[in-house]
Coordinates of N, CA and C in Angstrom, one line a residue:
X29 N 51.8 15.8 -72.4 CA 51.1 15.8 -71.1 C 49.8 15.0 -71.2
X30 N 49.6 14.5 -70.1 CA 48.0 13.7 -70.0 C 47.2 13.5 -68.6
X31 N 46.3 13.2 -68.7 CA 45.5 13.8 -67.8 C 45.8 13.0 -66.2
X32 N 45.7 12.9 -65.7 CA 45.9 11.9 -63.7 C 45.2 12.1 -63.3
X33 N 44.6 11.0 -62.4 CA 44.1 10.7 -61.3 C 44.0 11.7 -60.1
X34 N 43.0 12.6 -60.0 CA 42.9 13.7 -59.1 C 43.3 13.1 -57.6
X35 N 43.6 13.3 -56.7 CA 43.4 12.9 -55.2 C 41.9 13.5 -54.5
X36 N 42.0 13.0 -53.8 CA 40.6 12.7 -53.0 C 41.1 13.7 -51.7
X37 N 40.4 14.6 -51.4 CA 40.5 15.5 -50.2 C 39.9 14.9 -48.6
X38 N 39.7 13.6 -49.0 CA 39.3 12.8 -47.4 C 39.8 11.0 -48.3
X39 N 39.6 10.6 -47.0 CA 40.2 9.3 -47.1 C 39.4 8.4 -47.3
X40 N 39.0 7.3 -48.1 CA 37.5 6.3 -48.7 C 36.6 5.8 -47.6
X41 N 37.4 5.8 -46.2 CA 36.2 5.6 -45.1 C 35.4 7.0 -44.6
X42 N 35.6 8.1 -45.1 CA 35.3 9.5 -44.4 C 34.0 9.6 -45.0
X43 N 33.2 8.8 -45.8 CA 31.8 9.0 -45.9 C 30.9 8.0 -45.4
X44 N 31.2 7.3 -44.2 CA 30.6 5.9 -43.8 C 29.9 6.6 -42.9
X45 N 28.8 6.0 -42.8 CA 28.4 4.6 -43.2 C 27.7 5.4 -44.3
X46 N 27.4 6.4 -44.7 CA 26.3 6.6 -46.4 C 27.3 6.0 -47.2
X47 N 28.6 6.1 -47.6 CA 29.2 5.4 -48.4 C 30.1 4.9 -48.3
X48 N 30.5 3.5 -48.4 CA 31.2 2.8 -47.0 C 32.3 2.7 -48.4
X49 N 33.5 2.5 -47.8 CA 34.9 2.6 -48.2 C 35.1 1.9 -49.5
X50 N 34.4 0.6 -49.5 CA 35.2 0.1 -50.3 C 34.6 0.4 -52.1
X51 N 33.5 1.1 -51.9 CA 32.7 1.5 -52.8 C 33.6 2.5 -53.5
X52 N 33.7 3.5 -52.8 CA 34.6 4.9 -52.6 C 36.0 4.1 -53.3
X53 N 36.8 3.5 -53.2 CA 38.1 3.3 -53.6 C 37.8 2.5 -55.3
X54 N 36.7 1.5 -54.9 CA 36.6 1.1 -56.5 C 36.6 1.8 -57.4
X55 N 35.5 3.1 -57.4 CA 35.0 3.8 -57.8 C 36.1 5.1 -58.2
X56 N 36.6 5.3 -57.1 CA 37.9 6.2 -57.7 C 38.9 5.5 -58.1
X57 N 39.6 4.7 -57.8 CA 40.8 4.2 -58.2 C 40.4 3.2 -59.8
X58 N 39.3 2.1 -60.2 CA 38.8 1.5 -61.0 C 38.1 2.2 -62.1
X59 N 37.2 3.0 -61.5 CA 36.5 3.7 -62.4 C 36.5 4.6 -63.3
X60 N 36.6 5.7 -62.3 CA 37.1 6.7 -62.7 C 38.5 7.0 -63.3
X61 N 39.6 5.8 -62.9 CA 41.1 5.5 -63.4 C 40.8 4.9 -65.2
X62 N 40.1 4.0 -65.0 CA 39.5 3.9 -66.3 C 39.4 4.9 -67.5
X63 N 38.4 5.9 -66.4 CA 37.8 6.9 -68.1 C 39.2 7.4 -68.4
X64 N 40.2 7.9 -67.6 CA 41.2 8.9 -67.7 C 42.4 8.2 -68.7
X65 N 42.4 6.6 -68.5 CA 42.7 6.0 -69.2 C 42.6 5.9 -71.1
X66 N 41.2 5.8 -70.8 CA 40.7 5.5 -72.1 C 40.9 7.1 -72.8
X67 N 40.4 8.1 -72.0 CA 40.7 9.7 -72.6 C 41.8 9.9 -73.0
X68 N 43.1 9.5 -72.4 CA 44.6 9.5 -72.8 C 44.7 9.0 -73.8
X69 N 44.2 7.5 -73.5 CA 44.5 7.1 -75.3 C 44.2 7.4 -76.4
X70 N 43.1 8.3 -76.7 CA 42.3 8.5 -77.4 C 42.9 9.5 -78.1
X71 N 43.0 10.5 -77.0 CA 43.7 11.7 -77.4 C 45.4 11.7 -77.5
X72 N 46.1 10.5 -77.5 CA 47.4 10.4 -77.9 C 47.3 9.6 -78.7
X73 N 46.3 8.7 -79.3 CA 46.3 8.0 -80.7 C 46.3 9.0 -82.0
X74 N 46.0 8.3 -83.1 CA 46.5 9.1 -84.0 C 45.3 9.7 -84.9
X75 N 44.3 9.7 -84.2 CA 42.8 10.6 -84.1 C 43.0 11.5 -83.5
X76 N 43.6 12.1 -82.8 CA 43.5 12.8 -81.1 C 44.3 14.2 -81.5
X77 N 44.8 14.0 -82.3 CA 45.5 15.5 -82.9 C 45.4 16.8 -82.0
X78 N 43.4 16.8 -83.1 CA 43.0 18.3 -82.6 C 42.8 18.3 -81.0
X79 N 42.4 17.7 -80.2 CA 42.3 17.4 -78.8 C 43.4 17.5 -78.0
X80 N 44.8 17.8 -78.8 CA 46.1 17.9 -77.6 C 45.6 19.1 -76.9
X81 N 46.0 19.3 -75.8 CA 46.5 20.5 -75.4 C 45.0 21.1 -75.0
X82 N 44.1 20.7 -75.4 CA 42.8 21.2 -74.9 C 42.3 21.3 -73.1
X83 N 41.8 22.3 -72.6 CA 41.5 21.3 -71.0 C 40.4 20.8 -71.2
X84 N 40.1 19.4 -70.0 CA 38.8 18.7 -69.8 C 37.5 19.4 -70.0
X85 N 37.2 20.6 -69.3 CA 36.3 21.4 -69.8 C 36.0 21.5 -71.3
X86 N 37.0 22.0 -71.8 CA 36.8 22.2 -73.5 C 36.7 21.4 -74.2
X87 N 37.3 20.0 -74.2 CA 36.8 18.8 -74.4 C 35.5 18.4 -74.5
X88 N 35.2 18.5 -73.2 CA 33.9 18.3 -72.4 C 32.5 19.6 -74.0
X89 N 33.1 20.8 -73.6 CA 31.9 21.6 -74.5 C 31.8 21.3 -75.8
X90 N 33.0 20.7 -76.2 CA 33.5 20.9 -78.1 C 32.9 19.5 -78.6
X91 N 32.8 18.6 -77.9 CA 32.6 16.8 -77.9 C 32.4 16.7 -79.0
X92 N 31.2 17.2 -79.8 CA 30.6 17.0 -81.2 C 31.5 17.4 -82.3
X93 N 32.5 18.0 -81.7 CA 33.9 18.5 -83.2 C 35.2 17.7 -82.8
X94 N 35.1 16.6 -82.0 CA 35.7 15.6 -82.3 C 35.7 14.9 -83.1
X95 N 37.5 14.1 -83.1 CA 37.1 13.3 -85.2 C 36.4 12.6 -85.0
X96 N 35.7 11.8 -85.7 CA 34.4 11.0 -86.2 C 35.1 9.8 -85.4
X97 N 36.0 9.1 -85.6 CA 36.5 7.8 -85.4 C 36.9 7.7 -83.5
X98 N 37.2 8.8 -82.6 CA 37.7 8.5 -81.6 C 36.3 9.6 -80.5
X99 N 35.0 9.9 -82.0 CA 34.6 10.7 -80.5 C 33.5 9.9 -79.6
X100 N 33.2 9.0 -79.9 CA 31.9 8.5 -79.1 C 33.0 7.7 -77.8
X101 N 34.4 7.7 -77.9 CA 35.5 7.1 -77.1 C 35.8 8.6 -76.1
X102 N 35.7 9.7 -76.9 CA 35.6 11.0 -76.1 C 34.4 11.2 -75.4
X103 N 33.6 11.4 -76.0 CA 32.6 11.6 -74.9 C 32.2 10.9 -73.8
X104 N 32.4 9.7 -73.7 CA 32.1 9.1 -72.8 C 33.4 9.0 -71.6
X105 N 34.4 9.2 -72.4 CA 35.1 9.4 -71.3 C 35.7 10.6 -70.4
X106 N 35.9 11.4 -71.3 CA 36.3 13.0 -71.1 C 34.8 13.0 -69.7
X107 N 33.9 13.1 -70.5 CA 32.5 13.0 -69.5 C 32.9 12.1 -68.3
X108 N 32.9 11.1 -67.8 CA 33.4 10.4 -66.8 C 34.5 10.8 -65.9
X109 N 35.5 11.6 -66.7 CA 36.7 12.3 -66.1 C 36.1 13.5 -65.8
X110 N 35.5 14.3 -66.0 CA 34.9 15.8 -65.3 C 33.8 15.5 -64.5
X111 N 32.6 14.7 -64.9 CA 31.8 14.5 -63.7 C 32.4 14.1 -62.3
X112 N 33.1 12.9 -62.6 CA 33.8 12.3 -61.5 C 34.4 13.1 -60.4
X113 N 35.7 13.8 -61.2 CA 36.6 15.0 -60.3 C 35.4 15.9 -59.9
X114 N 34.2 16.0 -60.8 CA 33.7 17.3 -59.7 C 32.6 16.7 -59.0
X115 N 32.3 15.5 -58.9 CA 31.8 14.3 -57.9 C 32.1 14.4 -56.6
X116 N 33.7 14.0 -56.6 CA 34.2 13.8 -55.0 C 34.8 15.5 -54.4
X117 N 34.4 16.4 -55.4 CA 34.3 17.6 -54.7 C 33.3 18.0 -53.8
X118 N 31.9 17.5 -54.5 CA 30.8 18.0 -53.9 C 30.2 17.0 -52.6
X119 N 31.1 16.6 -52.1 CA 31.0 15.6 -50.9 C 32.4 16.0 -49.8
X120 N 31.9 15.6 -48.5 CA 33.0 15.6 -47.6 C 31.8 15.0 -45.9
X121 N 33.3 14.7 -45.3 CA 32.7 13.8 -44.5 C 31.6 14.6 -43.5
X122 N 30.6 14.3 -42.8 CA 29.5 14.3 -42.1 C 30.1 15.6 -40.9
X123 N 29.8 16.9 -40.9 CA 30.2 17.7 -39.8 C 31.5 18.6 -40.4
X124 N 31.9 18.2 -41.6 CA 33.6 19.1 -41.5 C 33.1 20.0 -42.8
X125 N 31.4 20.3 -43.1 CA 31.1 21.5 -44.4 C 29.4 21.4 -43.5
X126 N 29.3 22.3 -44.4 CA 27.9 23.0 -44.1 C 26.8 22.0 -44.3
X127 N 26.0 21.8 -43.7 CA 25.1 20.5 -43.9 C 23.5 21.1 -44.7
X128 N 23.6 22.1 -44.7 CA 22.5 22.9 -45.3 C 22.9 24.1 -46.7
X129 N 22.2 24.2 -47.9 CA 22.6 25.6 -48.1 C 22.0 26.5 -47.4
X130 N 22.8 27.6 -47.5 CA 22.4 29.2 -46.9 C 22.5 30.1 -48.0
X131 N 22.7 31.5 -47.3 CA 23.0 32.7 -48.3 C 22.2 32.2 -49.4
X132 N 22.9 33.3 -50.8 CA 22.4 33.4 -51.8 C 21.7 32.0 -52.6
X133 N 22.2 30.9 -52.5 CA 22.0 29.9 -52.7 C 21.3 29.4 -52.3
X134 N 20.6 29.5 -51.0 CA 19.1 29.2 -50.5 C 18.4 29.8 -51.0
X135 N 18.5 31.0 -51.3 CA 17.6 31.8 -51.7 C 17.4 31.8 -53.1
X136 N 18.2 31.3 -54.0 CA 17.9 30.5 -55.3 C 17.2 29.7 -55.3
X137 N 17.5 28.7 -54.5 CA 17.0 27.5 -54.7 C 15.6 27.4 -54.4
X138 N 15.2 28.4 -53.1 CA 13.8 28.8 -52.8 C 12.6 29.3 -53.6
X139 N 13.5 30.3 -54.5 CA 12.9 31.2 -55.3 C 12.2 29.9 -56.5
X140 N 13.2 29.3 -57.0 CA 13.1 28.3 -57.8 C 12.4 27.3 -57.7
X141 N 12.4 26.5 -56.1 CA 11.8 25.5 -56.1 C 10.6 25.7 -54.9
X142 N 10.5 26.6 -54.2 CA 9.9 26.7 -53.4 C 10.1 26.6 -52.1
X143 N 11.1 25.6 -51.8 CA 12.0 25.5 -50.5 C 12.6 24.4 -50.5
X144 N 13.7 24.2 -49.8 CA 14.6 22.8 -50.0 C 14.3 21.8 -50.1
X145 N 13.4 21.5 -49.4 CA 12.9 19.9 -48.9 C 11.8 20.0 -50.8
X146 N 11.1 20.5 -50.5 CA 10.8 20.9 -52.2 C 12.0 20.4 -53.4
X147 N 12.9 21.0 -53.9 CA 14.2 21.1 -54.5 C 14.7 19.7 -54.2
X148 N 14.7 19.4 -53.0 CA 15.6 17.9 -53.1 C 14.4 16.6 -52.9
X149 N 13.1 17.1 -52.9 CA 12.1 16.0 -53.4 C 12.0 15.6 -55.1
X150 N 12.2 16.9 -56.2 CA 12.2 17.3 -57.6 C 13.5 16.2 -57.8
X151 N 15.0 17.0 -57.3 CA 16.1 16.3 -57.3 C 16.1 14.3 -57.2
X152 N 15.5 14.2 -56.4 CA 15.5 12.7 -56.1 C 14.3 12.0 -56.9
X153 N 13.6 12.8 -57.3 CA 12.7 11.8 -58.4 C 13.3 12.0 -59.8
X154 N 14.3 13.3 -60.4 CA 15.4 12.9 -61.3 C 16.3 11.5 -61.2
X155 N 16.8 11.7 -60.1 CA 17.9 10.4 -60.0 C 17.5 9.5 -59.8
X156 N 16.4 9.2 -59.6 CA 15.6 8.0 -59.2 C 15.0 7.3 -60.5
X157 N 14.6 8.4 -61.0 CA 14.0 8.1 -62.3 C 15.1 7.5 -63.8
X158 N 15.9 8.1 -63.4 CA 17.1 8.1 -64.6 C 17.1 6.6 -65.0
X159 N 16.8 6.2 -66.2 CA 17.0 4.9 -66.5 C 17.9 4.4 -66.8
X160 N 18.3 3.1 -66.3 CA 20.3 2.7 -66.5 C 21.1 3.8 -65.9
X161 N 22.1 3.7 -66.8 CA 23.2 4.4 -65.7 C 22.9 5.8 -66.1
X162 N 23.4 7.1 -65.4 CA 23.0 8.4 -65.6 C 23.9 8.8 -64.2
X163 N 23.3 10.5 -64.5 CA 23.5 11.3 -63.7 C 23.0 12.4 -63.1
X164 N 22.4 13.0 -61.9 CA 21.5 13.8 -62.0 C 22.1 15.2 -61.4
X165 N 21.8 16.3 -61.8 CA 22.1 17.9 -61.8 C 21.6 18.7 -61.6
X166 N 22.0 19.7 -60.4 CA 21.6 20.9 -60.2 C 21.9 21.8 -60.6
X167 N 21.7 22.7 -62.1 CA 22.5 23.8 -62.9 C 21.8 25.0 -62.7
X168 N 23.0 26.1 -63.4 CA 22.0 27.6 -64.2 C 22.5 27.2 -65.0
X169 N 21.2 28.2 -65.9 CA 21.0 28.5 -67.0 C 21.7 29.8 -67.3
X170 N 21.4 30.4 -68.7 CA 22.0 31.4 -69.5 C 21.3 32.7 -68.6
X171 N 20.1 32.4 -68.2 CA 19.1 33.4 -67.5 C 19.8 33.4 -66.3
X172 N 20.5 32.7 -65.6 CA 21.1 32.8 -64.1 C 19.6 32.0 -63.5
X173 N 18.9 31.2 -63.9 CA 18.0 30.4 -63.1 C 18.4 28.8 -63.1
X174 N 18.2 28.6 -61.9 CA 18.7 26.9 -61.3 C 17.3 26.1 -62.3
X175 N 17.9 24.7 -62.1 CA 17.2 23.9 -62.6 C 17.8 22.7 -62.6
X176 N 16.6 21.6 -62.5 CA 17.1 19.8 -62.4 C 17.2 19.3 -63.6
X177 N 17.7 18.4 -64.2 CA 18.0 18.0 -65.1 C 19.0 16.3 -65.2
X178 N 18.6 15.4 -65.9 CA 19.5 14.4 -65.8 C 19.9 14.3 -67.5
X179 N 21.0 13.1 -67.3 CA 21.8 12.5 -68.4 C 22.0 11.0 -68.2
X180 N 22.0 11.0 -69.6 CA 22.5 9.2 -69.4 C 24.2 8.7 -69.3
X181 N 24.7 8.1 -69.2 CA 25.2 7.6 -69.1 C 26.3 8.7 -68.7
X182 N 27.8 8.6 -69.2 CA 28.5 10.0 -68.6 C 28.2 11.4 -69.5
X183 N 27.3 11.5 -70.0 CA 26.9 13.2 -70.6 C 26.7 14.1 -69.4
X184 N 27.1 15.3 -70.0 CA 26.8 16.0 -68.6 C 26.3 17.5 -69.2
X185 N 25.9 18.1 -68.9 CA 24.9 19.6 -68.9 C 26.2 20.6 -69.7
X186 N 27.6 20.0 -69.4 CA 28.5 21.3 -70.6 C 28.3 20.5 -71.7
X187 N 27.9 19.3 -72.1 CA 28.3 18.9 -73.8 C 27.1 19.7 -74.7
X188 N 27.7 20.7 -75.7 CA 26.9 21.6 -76.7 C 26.7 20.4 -77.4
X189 N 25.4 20.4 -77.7 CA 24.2 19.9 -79.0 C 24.2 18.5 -78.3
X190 N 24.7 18.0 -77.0 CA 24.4 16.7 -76.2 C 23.2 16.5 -75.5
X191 N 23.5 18.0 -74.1 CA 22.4 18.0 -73.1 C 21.6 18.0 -73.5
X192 N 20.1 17.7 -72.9 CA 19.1 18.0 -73.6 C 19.0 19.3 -73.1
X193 N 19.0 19.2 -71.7 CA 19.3 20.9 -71.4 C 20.4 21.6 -71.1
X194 N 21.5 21.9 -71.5 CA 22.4 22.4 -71.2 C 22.7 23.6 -69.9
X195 N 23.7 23.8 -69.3 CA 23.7 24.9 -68.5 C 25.1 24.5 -67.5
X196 N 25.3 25.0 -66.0 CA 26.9 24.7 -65.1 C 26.2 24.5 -64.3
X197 N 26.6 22.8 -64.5 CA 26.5 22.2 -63.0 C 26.8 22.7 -61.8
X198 N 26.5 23.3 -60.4 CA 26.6 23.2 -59.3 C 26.6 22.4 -58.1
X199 N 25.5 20.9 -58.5 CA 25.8 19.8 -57.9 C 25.4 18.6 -58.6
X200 N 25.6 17.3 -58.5 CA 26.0 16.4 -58.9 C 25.4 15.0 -58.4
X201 N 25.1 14.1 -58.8 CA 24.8 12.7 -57.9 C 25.0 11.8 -59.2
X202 N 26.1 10.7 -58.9 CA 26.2 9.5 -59.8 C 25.3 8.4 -60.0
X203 N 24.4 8.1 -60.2 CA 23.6 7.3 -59.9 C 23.6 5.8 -61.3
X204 N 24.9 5.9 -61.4 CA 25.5 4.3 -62.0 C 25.8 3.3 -60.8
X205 N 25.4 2.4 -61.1 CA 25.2 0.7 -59.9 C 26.7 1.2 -59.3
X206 N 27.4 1.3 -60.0 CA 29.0 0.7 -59.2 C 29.3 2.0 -58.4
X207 N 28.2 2.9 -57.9 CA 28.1 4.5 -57.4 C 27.9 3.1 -56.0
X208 N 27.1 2.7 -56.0 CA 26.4 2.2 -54.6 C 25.7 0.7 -54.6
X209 N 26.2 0.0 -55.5 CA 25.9 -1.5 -55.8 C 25.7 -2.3 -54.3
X210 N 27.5 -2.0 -54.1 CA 27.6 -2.9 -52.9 C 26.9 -2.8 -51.9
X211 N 26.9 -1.7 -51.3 CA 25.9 -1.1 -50.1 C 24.9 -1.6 -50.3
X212 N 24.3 -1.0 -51.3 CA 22.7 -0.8 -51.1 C 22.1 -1.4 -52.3
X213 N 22.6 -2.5 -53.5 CA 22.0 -3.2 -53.9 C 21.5 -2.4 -55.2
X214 N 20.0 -2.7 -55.0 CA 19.1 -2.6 -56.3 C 18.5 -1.2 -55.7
X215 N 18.5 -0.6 -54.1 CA 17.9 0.2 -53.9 C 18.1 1.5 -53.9
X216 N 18.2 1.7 -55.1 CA 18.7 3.5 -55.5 C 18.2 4.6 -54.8
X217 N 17.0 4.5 -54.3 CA 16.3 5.3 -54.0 C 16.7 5.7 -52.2
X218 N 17.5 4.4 -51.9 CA 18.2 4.5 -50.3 C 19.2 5.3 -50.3
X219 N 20.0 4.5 -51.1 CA 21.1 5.4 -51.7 C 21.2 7.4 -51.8
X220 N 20.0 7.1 -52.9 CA 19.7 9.0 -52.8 C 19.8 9.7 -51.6
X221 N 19.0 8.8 -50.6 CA 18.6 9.5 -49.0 C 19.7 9.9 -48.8
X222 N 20.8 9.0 -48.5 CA 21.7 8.6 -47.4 C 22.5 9.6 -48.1
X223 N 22.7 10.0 -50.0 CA 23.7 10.8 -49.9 C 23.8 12.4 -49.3
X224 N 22.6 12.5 -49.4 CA 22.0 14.1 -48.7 C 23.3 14.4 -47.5
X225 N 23.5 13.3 -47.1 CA 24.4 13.5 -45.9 C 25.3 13.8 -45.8
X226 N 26.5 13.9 -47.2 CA 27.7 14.0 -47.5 C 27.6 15.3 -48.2
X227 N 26.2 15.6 -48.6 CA 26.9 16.8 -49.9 C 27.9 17.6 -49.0
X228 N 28.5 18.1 -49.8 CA 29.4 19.7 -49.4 C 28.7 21.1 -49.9
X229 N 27.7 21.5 -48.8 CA 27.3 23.0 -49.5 C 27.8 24.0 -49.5
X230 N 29.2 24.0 -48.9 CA 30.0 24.9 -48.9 C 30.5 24.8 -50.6
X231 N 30.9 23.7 -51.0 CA 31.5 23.9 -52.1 C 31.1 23.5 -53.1
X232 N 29.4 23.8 -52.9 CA 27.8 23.9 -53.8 C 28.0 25.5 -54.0
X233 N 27.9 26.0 -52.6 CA 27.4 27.8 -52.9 C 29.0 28.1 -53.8
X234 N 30.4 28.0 -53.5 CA 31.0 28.4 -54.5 C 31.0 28.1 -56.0
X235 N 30.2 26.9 -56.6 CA 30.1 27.0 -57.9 C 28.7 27.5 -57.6
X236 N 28.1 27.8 -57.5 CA 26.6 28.9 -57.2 C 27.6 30.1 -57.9
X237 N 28.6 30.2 -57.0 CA 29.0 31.9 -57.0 C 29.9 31.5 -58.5
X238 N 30.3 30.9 -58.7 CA 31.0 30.9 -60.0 C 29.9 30.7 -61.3
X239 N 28.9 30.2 -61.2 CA 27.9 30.1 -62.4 C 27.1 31.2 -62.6
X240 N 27.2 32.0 -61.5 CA 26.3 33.0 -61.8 C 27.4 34.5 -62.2
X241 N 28.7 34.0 -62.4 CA 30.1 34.5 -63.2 C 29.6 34.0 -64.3
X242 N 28.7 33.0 -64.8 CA 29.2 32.8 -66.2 C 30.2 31.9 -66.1
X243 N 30.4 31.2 -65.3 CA 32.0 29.7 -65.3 C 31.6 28.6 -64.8
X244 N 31.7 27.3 -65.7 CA 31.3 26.1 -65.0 C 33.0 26.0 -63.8
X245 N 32.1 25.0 -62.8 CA 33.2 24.9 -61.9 C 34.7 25.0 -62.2
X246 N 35.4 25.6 -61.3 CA 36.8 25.4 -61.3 C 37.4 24.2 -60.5
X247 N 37.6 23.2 -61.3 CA 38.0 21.8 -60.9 C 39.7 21.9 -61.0
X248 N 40.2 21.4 -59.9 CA 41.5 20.9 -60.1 C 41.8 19.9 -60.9
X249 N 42.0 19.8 -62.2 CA 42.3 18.7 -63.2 C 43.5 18.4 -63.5
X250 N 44.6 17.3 -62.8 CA 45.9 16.9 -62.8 C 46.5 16.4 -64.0
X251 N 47.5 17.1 -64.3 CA 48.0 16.6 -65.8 C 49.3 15.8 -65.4
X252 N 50.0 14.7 -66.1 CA 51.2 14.1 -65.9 C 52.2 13.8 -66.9

């Protein structure tokens, strides 16, 4: 078995005009088809042994007990395969999810940042800041306390002895050029705005409610 190309729960124009179509299809079908690519091979080459049978999560935590020869080919891709899928989760089109958090989840975020517009000012000078390609995150910790946090390139907050701060992601922003090239150029910082618009906080507060279980998200990860 090997890993596939998740489906997309809306269609590549359903986040326009913040993220216009053709961005959206590169991005999933080019991109992201890529890492899942390279992850297959890696782990069906003749390095990849210990990695059969593992899920993308465990991959994802174990990264550094990969063999020497195929892991810096793991990490970066396994990583690109889990951010990604839980990428086009945390989005949906404008009006068909919650446009705000509420419940318990506001009141994290409150507690923690002070108040939203707070929280997503901290958030946007992460992603903004992030030098070259990265990715920026809203996690808990071991203490059940939220926190911002970024990564370079595809590392993400599950890789043990990677993150610099480890913890389960709850939300997510890509902020690699080929995230938003076309649109919006050089100007990342537009980009940030405009995505505010798409999050899904509905299916922010359920990995809320699943991290504070102790579970990074429950992603549908397709095997073929």
């Amino acid at each position: 078995m090997s890993f596939a190309l998740p489906s997309l729960l809306y269609d590549y124009a359903a986040l326009e005009p913040h993220i216009d179509a053709l961005t959206m299809q590169i991005h999933h079908t080019k991109h992201h088809g890529t890492y899942i690519n390279n992850l297959n091979g890696a782990i069906q080459g003749e390095h990849g042994g210990s990695l059969k049978g593992l899920s993308l999560e465990a991959i994802c935590r174990n990264v550094n007990s990969a063999p020497e020869a195929v892991r810096t080919t793991v990490r970066n891709n396994s990583g690109g395969h889990w951010n990604h899928t839980f990428f086009w989760t945390i989005m949906a089109p404008s009006g068909t999810a919650a446009s705000a958090p509420s419940g318990a989840l506001k009141n994290a975020i409150e507690s923690q940042f002070g108040s939203v517009d707070s929280f997503k000012d901290q958030f946007n000078k992460a992603a903004a800041g992030r030098f070259g390609s990265g990715w920026a995150w809203l996690c808990m910790n071991q203490n059940k306390q939220l926190f911002i946090t970024s990564t370079p390139n595809q590392d993400n907050p599950l890789m043990s002895g990677i993150a610099e701060k480890p913890g389960l992601p709850i939300l997510g922003l890509d902020v690699w050029e080929h995230a938003y090239y076309l649109k919006y150029q050089n100007r990342r910082p537009e980009y940030i705005a405009a995505w505010w618009n798409v999050v899904n906080w509905d299916t922010v507060a359920k990995y809320y409610d699943e991290a504070s279980s102790g579970k990074a998200p429950v992603l549908d990860v397709p095997l073929q």
